CSV table of C-alpha atoms in Angstrom, one decimal:
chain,number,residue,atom,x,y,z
Q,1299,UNK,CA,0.0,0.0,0.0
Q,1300,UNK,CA,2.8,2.4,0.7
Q,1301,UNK,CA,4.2,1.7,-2.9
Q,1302,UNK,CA,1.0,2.7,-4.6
Q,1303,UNK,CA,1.1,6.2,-2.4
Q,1304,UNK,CA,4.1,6.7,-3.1
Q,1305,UNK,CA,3.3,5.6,-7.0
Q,1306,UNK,CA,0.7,8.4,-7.3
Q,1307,UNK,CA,2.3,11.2,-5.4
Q,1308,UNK,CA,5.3,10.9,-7.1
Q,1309,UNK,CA,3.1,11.0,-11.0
Q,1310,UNK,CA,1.2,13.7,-8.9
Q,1311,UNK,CA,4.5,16.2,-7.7
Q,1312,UNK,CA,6.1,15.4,-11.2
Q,1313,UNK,CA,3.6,15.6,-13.8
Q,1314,UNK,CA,3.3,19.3,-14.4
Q,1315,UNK,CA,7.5,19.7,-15.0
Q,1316,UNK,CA,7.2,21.1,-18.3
Q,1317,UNK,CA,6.8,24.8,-19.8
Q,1318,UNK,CA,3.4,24.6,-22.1
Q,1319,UNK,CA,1.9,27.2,-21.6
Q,1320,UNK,CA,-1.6,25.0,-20.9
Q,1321,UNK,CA,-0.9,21.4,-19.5
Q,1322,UNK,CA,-2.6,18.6,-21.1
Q,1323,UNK,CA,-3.9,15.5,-19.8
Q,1324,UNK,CA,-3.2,13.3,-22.8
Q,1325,UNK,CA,-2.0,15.2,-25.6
Q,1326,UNK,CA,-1.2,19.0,-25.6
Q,1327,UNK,CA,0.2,20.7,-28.7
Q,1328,UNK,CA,1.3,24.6,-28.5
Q,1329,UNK,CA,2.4,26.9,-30.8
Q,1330,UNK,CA,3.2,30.6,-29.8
Q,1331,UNK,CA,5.6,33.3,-30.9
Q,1332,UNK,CA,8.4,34.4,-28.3
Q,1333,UNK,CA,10.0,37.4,-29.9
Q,1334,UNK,CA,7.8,39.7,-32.2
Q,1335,UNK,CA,7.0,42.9,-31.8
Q,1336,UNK,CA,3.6,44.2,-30.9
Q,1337,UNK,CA,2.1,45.1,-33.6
Q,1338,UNK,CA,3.0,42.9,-35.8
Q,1339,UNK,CA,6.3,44.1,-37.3
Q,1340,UNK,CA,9.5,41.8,-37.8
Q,1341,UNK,CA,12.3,42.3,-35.2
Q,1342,UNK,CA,14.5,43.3,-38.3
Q,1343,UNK,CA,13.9,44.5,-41.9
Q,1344,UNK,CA,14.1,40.9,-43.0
Q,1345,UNK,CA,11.6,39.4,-44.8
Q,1346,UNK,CA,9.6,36.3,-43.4
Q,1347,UNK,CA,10.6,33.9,-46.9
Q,1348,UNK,CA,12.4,30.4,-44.8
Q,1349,UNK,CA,11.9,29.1,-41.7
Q,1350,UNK,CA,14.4,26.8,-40.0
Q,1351,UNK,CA,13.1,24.3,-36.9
Q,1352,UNK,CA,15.4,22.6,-33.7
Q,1353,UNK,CA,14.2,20.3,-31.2
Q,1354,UNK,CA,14.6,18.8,-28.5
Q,1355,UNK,CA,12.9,16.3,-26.8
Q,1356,UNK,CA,12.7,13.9,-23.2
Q,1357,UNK,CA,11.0,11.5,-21.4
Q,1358,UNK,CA,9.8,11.7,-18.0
Q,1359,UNK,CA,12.5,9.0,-16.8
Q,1360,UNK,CA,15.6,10.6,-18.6
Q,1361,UNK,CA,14.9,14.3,-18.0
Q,1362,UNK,CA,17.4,14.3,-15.3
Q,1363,UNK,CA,19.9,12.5,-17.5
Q,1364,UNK,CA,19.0,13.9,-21.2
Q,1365,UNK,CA,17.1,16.5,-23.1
Q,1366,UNK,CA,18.0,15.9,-26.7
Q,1367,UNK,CA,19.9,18.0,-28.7
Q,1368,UNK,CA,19.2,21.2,-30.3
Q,1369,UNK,CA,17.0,23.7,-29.2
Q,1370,UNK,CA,18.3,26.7,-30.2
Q,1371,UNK,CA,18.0,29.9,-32.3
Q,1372,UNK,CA,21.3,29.4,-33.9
Q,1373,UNK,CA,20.7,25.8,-34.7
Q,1374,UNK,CA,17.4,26.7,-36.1
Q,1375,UNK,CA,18.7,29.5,-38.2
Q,1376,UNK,CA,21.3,27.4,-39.5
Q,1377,UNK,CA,19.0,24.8,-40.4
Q,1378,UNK,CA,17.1,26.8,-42.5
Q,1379,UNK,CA,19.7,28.4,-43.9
Q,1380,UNK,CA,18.5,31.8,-42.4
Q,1381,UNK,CA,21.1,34.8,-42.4
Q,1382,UNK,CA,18.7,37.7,-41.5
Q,1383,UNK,CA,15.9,36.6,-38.6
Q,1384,UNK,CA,12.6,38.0,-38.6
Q,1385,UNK,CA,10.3,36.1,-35.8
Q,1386,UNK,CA,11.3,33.8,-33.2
Q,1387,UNK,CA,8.3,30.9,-32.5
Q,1388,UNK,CA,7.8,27.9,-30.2
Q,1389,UNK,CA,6.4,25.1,-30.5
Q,1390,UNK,CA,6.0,22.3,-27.5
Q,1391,UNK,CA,4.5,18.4,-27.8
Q,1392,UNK,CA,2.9,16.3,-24.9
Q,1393,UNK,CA,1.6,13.9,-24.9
Q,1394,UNK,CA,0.5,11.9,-21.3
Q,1395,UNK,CA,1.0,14.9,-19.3
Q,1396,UNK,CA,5.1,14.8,-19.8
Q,1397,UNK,CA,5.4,11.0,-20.5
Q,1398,UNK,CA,7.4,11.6,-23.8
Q,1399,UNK,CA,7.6,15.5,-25.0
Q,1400,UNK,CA,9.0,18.1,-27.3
Q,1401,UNK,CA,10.2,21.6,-27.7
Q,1402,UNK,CA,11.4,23.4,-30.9
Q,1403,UNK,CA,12.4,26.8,-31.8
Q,1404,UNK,CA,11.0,28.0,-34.9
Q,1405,UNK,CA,13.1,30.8,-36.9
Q,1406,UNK,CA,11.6,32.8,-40.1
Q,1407,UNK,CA,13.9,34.6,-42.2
Q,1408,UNK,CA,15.7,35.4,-45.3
């Protein structure tokens, strides 16, 4: 009986360790933009023609241990082939409220 307390508080403290925005039960999929400005203009004059994507991802049990590669502007721009950025997006997967999830950085530019 202790096991299965200890079972469910532990699912319980650690199933909200992620950074979507809304928390999903069973699947949660978010898309938002993280540097724009306010009304609607580019950060620079470039033009919004490519977009470049890196990820990273986890799983509850290797969080501690490993969260994937990638995950950055840089790597994102570079993917894309992006010299000039425009808008800076995320995007975040989960799915079993942190059981297996992913974060990418989404660049648009020339």
């Amino acid at each position: 009986m202790k096991y299965i307390l200890l079972a469910i508080f532990s699912l319980a403290f650690f199933a909200n360790c992620l950074t979507t925005p809304i928390p999903g039960a069973l699947i949660n999929v978010t898309s938002q933009h993280v540097l724009a400005d306010a009304t609607g203009n580019t950060l620079t004059s470039a033009k919004v023609e490519k977009s470049g994507k890196s990820c990273s991802f986890s799983f509850v049990l290797a969080n501690y241990l490993f969260y994937g590669a990638g995950h950055s502007i840089d790597q994102a721009a570079k993917d894309g082939g992006i010299k000039k950025i425009a808008v800076v997006d995320r995007e975040s997967l989960s799915i079993l409220t942190g059981l297996f999830y992913r974060e990418c950085v989404v660049v648009w530019g020339e």
